[in-house]
CSV table of N, CA and C in Angstrom, one decimal:
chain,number,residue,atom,x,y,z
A,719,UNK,N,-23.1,108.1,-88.1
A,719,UNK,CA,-23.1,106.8,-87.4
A,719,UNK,C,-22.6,105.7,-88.3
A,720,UNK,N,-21.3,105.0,-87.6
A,720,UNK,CA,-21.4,103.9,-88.7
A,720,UNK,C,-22.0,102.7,-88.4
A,721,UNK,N,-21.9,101.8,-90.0
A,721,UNK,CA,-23.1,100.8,-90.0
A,721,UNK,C,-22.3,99.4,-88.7
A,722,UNK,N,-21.9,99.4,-87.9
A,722,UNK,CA,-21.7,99.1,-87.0
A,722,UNK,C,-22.2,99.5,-85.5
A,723,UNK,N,-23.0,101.2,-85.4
A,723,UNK,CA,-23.3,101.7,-84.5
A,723,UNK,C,-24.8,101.6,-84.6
A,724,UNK,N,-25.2,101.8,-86.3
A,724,UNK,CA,-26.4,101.1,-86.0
A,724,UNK,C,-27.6,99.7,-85.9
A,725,UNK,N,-26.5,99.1,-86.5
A,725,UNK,CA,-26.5,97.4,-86.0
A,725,UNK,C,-26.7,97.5,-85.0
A,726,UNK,N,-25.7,97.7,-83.8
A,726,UNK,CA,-25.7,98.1,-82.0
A,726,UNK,C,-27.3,98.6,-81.5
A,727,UNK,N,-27.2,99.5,-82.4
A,727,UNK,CA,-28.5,100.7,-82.0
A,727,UNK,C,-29.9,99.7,-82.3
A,728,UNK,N,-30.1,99.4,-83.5
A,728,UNK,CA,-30.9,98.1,-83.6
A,728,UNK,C,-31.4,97.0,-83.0
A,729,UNK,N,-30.0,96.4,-82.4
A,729,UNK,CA,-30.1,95.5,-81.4
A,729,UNK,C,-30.7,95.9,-80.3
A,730,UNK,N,-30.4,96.7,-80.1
A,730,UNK,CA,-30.8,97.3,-78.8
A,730,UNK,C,-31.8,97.7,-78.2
A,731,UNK,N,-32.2,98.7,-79.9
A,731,UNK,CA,-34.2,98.5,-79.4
A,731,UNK,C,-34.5,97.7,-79.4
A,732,UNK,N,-34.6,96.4,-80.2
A,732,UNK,CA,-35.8,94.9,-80.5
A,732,UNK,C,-35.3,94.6,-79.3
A,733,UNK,N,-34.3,93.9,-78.5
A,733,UNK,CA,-34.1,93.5,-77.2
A,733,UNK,C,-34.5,94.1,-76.0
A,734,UNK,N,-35.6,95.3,-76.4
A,734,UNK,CA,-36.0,96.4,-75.3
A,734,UNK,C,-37.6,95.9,-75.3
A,735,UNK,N,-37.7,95.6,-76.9
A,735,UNK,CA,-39.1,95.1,-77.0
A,735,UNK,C,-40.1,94.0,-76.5
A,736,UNK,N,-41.0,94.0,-75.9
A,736,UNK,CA,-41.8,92.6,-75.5
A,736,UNK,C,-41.8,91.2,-76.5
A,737,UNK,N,-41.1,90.2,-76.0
A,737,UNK,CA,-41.1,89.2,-77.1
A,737,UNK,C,-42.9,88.7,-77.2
A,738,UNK,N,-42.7,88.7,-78.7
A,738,UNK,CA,-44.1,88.0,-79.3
A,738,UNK,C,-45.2,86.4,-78.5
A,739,UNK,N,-44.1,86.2,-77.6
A,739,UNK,CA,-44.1,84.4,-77.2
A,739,UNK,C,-45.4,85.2,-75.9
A,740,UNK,N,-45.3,86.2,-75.3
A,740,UNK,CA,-46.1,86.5,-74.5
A,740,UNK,C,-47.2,87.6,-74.5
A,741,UNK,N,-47.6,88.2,-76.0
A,741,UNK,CA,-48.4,89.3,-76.6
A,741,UNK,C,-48.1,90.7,-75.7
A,742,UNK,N,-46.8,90.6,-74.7
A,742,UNK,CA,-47.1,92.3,-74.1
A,742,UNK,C,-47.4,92.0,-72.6
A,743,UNK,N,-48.7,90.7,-72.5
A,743,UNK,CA,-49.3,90.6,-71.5
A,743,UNK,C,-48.0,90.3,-70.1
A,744,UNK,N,-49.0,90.4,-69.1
A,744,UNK,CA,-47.7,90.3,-67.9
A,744,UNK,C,-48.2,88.2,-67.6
A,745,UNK,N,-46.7,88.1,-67.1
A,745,UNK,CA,-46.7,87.1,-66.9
A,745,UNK,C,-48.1,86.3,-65.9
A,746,UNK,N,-48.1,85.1,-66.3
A,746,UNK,CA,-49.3,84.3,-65.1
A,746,UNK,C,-49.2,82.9,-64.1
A,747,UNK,N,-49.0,83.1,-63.3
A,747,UNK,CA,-48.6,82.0,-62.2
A,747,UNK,C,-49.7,81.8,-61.7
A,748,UNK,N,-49.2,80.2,-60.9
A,748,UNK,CA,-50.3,79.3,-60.1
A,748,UNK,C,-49.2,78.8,-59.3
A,749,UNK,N,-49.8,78.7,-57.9
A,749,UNK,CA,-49.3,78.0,-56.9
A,749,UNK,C,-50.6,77.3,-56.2
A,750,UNK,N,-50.2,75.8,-56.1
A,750,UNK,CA,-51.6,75.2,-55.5
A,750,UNK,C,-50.5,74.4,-54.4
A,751,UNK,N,-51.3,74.4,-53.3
A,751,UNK,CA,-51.3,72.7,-52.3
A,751,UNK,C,-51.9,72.0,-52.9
A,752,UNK,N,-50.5,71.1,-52.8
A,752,UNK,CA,-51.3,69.8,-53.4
A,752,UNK,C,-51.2,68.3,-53.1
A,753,UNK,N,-51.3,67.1,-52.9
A,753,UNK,CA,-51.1,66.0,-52.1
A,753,UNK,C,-52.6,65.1,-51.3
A,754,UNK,N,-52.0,64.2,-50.6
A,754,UNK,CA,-52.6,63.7,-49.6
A,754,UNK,C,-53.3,64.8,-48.6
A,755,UNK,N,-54.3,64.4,-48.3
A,755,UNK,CA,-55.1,65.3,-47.3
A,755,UNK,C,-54.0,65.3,-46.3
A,756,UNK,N,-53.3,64.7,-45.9
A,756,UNK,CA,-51.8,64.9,-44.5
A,756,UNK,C,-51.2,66.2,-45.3
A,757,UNK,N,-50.8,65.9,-46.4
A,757,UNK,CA,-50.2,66.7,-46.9
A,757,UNK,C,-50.7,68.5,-47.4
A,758,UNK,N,-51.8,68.0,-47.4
A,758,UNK,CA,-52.4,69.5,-47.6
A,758,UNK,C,-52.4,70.2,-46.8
A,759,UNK,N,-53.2,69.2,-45.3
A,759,UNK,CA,-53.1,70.3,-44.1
A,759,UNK,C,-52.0,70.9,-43.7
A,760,UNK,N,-50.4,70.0,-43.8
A,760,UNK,CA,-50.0,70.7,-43.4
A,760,UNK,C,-49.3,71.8,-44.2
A,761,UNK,N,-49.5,71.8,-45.3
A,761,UNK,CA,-49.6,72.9,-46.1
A,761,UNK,C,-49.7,74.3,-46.4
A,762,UNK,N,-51.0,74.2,-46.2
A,762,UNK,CA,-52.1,75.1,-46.0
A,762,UNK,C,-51.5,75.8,-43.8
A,763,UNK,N,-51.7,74.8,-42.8
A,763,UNK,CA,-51.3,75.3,-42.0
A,763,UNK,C,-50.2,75.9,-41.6
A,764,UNK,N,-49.0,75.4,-43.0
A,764,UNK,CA,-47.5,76.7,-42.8
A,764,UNK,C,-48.0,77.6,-43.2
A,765,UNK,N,-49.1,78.3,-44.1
A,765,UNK,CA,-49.6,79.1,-44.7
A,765,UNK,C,-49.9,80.5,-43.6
A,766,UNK,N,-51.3,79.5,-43.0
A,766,UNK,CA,-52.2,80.4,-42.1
A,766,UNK,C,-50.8,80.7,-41.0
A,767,UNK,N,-49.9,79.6,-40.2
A,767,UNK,CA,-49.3,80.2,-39.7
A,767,UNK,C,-48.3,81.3,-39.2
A,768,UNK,N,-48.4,81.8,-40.7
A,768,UNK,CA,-46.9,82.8,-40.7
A,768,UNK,C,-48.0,84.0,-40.0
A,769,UNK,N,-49.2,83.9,-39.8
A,769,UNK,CA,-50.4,84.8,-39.2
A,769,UNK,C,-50.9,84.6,-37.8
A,770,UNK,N,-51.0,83.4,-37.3
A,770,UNK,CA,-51.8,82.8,-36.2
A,770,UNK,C,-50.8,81.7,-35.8
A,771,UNK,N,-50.4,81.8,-34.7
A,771,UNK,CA,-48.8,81.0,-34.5
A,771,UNK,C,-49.7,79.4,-34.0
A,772,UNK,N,-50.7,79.1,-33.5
A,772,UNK,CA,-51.5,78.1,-33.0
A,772,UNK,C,-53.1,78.4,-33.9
A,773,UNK,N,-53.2,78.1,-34.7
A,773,UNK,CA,-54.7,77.6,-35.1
A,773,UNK,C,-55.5,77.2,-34.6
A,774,UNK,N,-56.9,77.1,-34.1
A,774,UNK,CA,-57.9,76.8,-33.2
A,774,UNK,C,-58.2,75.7,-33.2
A,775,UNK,N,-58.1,75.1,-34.1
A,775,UNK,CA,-58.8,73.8,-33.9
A,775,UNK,C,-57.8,73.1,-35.5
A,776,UNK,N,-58.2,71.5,-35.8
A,776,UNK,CA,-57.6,70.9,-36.5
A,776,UNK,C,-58.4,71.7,-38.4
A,777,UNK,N,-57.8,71.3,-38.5
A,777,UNK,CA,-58.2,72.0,-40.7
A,777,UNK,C,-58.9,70.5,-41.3
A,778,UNK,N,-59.4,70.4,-41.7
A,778,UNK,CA,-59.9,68.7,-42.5
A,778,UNK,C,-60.2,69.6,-43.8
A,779,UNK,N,-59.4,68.6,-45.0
A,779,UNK,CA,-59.8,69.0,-46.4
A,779,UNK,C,-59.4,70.2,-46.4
A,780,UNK,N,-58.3,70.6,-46.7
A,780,UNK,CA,-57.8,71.9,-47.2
A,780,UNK,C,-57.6,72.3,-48.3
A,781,UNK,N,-57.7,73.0,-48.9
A,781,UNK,CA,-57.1,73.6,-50.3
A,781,UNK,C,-57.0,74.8,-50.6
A,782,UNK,N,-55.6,75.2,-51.1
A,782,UNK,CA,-55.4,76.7,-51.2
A,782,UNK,C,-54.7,76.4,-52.6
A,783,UNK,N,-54.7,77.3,-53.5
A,783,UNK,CA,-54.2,77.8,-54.9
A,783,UNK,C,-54.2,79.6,-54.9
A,784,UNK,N,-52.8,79.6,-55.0
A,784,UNK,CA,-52.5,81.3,-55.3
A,784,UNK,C,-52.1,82.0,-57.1
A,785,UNK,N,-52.5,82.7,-57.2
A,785,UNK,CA,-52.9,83.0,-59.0
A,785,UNK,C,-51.6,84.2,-59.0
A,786,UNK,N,-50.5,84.5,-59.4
A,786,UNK,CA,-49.9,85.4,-59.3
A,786,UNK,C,-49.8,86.3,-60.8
A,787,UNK,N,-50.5,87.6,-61.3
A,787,UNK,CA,-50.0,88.1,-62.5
A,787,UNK,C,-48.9,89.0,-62.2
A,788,UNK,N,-47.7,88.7,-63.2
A,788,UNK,CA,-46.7,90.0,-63.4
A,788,UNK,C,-45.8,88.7,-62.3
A,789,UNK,N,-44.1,89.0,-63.3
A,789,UNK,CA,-42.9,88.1,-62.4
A,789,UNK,C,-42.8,88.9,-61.2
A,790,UNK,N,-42.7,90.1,-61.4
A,790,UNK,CA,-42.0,90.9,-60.7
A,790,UNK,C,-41.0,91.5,-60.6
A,791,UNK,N,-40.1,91.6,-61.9
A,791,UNK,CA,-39.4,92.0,-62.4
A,791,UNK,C,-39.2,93.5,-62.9
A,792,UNK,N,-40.2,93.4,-64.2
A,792,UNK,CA,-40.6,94.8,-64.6
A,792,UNK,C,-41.4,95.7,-63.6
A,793,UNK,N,-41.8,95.2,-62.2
A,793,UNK,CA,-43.2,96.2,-61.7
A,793,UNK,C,-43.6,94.7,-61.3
A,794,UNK,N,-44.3,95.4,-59.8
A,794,UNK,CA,-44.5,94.4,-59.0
A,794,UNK,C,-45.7,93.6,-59.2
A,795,UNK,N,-46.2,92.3,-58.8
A,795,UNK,CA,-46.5,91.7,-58.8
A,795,UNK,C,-48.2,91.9,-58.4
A,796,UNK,N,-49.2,90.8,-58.8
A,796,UNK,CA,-50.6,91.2,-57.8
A,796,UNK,C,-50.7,89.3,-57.5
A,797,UNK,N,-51.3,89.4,-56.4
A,797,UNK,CA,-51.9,88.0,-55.7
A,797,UNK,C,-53.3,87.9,-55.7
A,798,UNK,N,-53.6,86.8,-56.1
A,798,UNK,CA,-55.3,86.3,-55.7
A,798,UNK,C,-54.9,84.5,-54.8
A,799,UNK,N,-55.6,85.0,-53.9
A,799,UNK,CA,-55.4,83.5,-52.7
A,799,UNK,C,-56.7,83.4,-52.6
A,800,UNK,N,-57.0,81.8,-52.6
A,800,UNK,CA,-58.1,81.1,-52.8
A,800,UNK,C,-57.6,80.2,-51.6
A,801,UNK,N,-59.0,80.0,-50.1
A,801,UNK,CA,-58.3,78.9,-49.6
A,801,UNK,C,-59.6,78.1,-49.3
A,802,UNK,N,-60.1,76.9,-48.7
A,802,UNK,CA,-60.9,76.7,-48.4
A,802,UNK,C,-60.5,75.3,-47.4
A,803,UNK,N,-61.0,75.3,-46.3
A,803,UNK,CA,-61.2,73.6,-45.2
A,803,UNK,C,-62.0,73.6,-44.5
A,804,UNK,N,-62.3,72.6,-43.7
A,804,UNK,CA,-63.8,72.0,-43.0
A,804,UNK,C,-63.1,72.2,-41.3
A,805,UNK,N,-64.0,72.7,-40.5
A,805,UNK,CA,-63.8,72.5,-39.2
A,805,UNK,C,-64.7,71.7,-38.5
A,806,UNK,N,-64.6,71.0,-37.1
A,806,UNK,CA,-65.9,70.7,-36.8
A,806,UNK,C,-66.8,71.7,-36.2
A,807,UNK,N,-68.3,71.4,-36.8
A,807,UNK,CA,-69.4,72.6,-36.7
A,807,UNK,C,-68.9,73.5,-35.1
A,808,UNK,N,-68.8,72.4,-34.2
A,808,UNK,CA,-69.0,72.9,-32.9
A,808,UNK,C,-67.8,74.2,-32.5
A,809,UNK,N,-66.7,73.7,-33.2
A,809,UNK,CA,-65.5,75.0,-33.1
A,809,UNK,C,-65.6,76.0,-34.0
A,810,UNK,N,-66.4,76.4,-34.7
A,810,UNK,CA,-66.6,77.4,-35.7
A,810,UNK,C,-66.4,78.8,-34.9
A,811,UNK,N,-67.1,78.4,-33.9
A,811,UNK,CA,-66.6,80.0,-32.8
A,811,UNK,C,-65.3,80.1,-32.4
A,812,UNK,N,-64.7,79.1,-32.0
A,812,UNK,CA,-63.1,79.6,-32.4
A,812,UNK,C,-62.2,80.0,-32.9
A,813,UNK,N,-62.7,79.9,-34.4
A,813,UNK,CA,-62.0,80.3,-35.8
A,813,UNK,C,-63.0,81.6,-35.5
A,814,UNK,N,-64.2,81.5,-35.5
A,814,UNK,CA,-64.6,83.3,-35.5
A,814,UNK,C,-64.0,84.3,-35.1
A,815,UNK,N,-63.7,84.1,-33.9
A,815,UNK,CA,-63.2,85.0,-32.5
A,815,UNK,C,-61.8,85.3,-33.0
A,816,UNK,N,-60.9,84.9,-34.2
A,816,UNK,CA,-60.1,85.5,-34.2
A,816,UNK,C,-60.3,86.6,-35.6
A,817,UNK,N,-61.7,86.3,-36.2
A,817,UNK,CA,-61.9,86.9,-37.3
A,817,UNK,C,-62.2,88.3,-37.1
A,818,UNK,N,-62.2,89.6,-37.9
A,818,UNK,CA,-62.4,91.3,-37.5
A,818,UNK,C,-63.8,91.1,-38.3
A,819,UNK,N,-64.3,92.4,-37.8
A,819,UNK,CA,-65.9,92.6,-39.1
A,819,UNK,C,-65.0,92.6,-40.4
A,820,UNK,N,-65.8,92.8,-41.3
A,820,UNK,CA,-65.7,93.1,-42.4
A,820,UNK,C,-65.7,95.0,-42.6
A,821,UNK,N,-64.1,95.0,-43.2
A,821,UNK,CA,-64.1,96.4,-43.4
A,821,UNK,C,-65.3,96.6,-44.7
A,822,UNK,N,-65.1,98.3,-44.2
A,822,UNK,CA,-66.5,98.9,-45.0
A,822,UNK,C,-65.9,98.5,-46.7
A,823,UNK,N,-64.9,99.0,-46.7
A,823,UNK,CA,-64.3,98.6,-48.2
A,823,UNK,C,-64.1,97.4,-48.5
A,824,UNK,N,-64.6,96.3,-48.2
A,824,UNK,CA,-65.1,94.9,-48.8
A,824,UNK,C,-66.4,95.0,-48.5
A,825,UNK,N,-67.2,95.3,-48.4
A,825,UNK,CA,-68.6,95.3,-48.4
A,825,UNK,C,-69.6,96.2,-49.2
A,826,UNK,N,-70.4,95.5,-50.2
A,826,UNK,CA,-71.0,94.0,-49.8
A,826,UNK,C,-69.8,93.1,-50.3
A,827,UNK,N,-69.4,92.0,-49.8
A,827,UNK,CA,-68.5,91.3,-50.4
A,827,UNK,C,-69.1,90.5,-51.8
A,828,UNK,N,-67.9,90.2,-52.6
A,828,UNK,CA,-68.4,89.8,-54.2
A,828,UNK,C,-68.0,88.8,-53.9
A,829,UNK,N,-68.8,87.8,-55.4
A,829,UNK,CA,-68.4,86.5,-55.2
A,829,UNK,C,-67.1,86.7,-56.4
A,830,UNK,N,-65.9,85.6,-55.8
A,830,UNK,CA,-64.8,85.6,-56.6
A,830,UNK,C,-64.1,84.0,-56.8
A,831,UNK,N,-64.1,83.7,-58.2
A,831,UNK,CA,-63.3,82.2,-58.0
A,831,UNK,C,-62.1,82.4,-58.9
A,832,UNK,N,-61.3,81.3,-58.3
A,832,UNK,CA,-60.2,80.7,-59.2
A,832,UNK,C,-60.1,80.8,-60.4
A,833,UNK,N,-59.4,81.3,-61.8
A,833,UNK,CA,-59.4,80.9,-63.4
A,833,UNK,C,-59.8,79.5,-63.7
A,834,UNK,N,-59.1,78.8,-62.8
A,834,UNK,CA,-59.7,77.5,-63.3
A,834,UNK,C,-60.4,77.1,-62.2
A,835,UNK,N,-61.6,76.4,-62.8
A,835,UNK,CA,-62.7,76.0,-61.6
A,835,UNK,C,-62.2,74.8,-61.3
A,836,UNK,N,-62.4,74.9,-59.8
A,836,UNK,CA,-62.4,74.7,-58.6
A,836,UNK,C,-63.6,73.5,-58.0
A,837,UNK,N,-63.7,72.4,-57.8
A,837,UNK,CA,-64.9,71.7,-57.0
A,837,UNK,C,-64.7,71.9,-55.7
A,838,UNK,N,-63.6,72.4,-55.1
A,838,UNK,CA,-63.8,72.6,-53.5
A,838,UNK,C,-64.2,74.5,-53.3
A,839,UNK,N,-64.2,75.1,-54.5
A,839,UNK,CA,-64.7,76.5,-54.1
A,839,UNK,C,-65.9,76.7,-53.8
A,840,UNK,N,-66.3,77.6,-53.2
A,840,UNK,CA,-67.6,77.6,-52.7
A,840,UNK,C,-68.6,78.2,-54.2
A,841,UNK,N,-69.9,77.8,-54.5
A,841,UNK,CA,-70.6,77.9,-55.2
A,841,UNK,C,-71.2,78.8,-55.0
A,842,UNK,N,-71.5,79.6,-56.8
A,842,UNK,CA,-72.4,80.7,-56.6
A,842,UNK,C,-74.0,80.5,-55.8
A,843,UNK,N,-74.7,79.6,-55.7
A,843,UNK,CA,-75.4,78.6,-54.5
A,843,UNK,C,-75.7,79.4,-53.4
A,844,UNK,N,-74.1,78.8,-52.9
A,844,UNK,CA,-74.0,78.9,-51.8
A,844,UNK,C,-73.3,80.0,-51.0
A,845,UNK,N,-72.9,81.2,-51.7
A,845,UNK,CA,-72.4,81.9,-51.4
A,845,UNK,C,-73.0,83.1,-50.7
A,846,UNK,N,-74.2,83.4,-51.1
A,846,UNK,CA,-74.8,84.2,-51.0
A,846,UNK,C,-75.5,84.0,-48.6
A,847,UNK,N,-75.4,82.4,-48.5
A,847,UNK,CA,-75.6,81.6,-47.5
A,847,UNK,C,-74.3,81.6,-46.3
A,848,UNK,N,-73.0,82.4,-46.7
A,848,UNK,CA,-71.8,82.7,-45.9
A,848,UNK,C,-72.0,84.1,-45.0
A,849,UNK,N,-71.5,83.5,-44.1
A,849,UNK,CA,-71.3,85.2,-42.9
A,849,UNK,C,-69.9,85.4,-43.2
A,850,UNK,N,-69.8,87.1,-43.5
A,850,UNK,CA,-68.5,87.2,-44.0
A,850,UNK,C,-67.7,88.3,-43.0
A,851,UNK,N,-66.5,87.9,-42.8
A,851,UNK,CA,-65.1,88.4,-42.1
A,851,UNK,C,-63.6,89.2,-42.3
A,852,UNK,N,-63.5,90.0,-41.9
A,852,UNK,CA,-62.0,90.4,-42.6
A,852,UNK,C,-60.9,89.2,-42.7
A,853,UNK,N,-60.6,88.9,-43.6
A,853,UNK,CA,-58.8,88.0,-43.2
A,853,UNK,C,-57.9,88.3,-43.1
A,854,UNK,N,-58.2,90.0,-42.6
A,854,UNK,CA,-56.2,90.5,-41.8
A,854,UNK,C,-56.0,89.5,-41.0
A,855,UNK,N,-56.3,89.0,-39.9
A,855,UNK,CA,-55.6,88.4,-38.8
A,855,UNK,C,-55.3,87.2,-39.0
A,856,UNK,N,-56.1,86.5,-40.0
A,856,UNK,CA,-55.5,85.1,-40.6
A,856,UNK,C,-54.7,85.0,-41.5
A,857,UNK,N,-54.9,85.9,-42.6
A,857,UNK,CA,-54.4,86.1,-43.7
A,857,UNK,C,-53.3,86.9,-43.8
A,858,UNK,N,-53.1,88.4,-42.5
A,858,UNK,CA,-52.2,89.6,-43.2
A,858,UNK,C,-52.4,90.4,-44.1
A,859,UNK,N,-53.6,90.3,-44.8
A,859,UNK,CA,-53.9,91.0,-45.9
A,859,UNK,C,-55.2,91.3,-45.6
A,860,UNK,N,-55.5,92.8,-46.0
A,860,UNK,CA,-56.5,93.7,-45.6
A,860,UNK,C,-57.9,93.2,-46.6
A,861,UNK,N,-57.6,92.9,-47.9
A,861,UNK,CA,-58.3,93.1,-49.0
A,861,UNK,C,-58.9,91.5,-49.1
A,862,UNK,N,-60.2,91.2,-49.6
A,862,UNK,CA,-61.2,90.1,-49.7
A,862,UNK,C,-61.3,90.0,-48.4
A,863,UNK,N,-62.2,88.6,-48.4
A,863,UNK,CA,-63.0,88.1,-47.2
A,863,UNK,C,-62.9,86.6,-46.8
A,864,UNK,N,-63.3,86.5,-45.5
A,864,UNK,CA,-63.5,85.4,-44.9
A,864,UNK,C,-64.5,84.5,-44.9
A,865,UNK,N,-65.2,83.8,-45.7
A,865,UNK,CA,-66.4,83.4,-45.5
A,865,UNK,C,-66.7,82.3,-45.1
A,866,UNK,N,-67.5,82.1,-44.2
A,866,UNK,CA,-68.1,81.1,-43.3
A,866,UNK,C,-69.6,80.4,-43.3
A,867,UNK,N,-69.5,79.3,-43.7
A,867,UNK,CA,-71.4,78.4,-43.7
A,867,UNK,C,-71.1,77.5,-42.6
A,868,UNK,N,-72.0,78.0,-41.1
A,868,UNK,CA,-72.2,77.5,-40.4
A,868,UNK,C,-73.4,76.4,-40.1
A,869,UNK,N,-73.7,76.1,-41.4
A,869,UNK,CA,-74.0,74.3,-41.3
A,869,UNK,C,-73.5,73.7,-42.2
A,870,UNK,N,-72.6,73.8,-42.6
A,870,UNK,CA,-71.2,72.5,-43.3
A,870,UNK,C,-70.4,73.0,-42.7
A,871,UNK,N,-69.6,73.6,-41.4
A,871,UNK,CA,-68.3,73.8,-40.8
A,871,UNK,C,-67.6,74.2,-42.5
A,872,UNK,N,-67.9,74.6,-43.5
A,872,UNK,CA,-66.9,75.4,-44.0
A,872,UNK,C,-66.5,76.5,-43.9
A,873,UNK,N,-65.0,76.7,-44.2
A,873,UNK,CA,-64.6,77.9,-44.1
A,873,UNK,C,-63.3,78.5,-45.9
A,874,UNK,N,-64.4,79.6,-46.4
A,874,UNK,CA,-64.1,79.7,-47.9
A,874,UNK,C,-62.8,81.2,-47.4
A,875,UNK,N,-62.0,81.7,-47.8
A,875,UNK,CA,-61.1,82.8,-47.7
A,875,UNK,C,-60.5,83.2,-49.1
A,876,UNK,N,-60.8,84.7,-49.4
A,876,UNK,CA,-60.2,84.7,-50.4
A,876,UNK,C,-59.2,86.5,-50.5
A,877,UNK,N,-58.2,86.7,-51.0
A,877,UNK,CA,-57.9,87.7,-50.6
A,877,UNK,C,-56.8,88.1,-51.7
A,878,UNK,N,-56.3,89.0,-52.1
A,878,UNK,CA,-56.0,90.0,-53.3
A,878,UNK,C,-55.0,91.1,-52.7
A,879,UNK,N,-53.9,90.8,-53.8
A,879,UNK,CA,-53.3,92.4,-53.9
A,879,UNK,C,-54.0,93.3,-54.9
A,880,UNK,N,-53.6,94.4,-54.6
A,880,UNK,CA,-53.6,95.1,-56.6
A,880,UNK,C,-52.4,96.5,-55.8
């Protein structure tokens, strides 16, 4: 081989290699709503929409932040969705009735937060105080849960690929 083929050859593996800037690790994203409470809700409701073409009632105080590891480049991607908004108490059965039980494979449901804490996530507290729901039908995604404290009208959702 000449010392031109192995220059080539050289190059070629280190440019195959994981640059140092990232240790190997797979990439890490964040996607938040973020704005005026106008702006959140309607945020957050393009969200739930691409699921539920009409929403039951109005959203107050929304917040959703999505955690993405891996570009998706090398091998696909995983999602963690964090959402949480206030309904009034008395419509809470509207948002139920479109909720499924809770499959057996989320149960018991775990408590899960955001990397970075959160003051609108629901508290280890209070968590244990939620009735919990599948979020296929809101969400599209089989995996995490719905959770619901029916004396604050909150409504906490959290849901995962792998």
């Amino acid at each position: 081989m000449t010392a031109l083929g192995r220059r080539f050859l050289f190059l070629m593996v280190f440019s195959l290699l994981p640059s140092s800037c990232n240790d190997g690790k797979p990439k890490e994203l964040r996607y938040e709503v973020d704005g005026t409470e106008a702006q959140r809700i309607e945020g957050v409701r393009n969200i739930l929409q691409k699921n539920v073409a009409i929403l039951p009632t109005l959203i107050l105080d929304p917040h959703f932040v999505q955690e993405q590891t891996g570009d998706g480049k090398l091998g696909p991607s995983d999602f963690r969705s964090f959402f949480a908004f206030r309904v009034p108490k008395g419509e809470l059965g509207k948002w139920t009735s479109l909720f499924g039980d809770l499959k057996l494979s989320n149960d018991p449901p775990l408590f899960v937060s955001p990397k970075e804490s959160e003051t609108w996530w629901v508290s280890t507290d209070q968590f244990p105080g939620l009735r919990f729901y599948s979020p296929r039908a809101l969400t599209g995604r089989s995996n995490g849960w719905i959770g619901v404290d029916f004396d604050s009208g909150e409504i906490f959702i959290y849901t995962f690929t792998m």
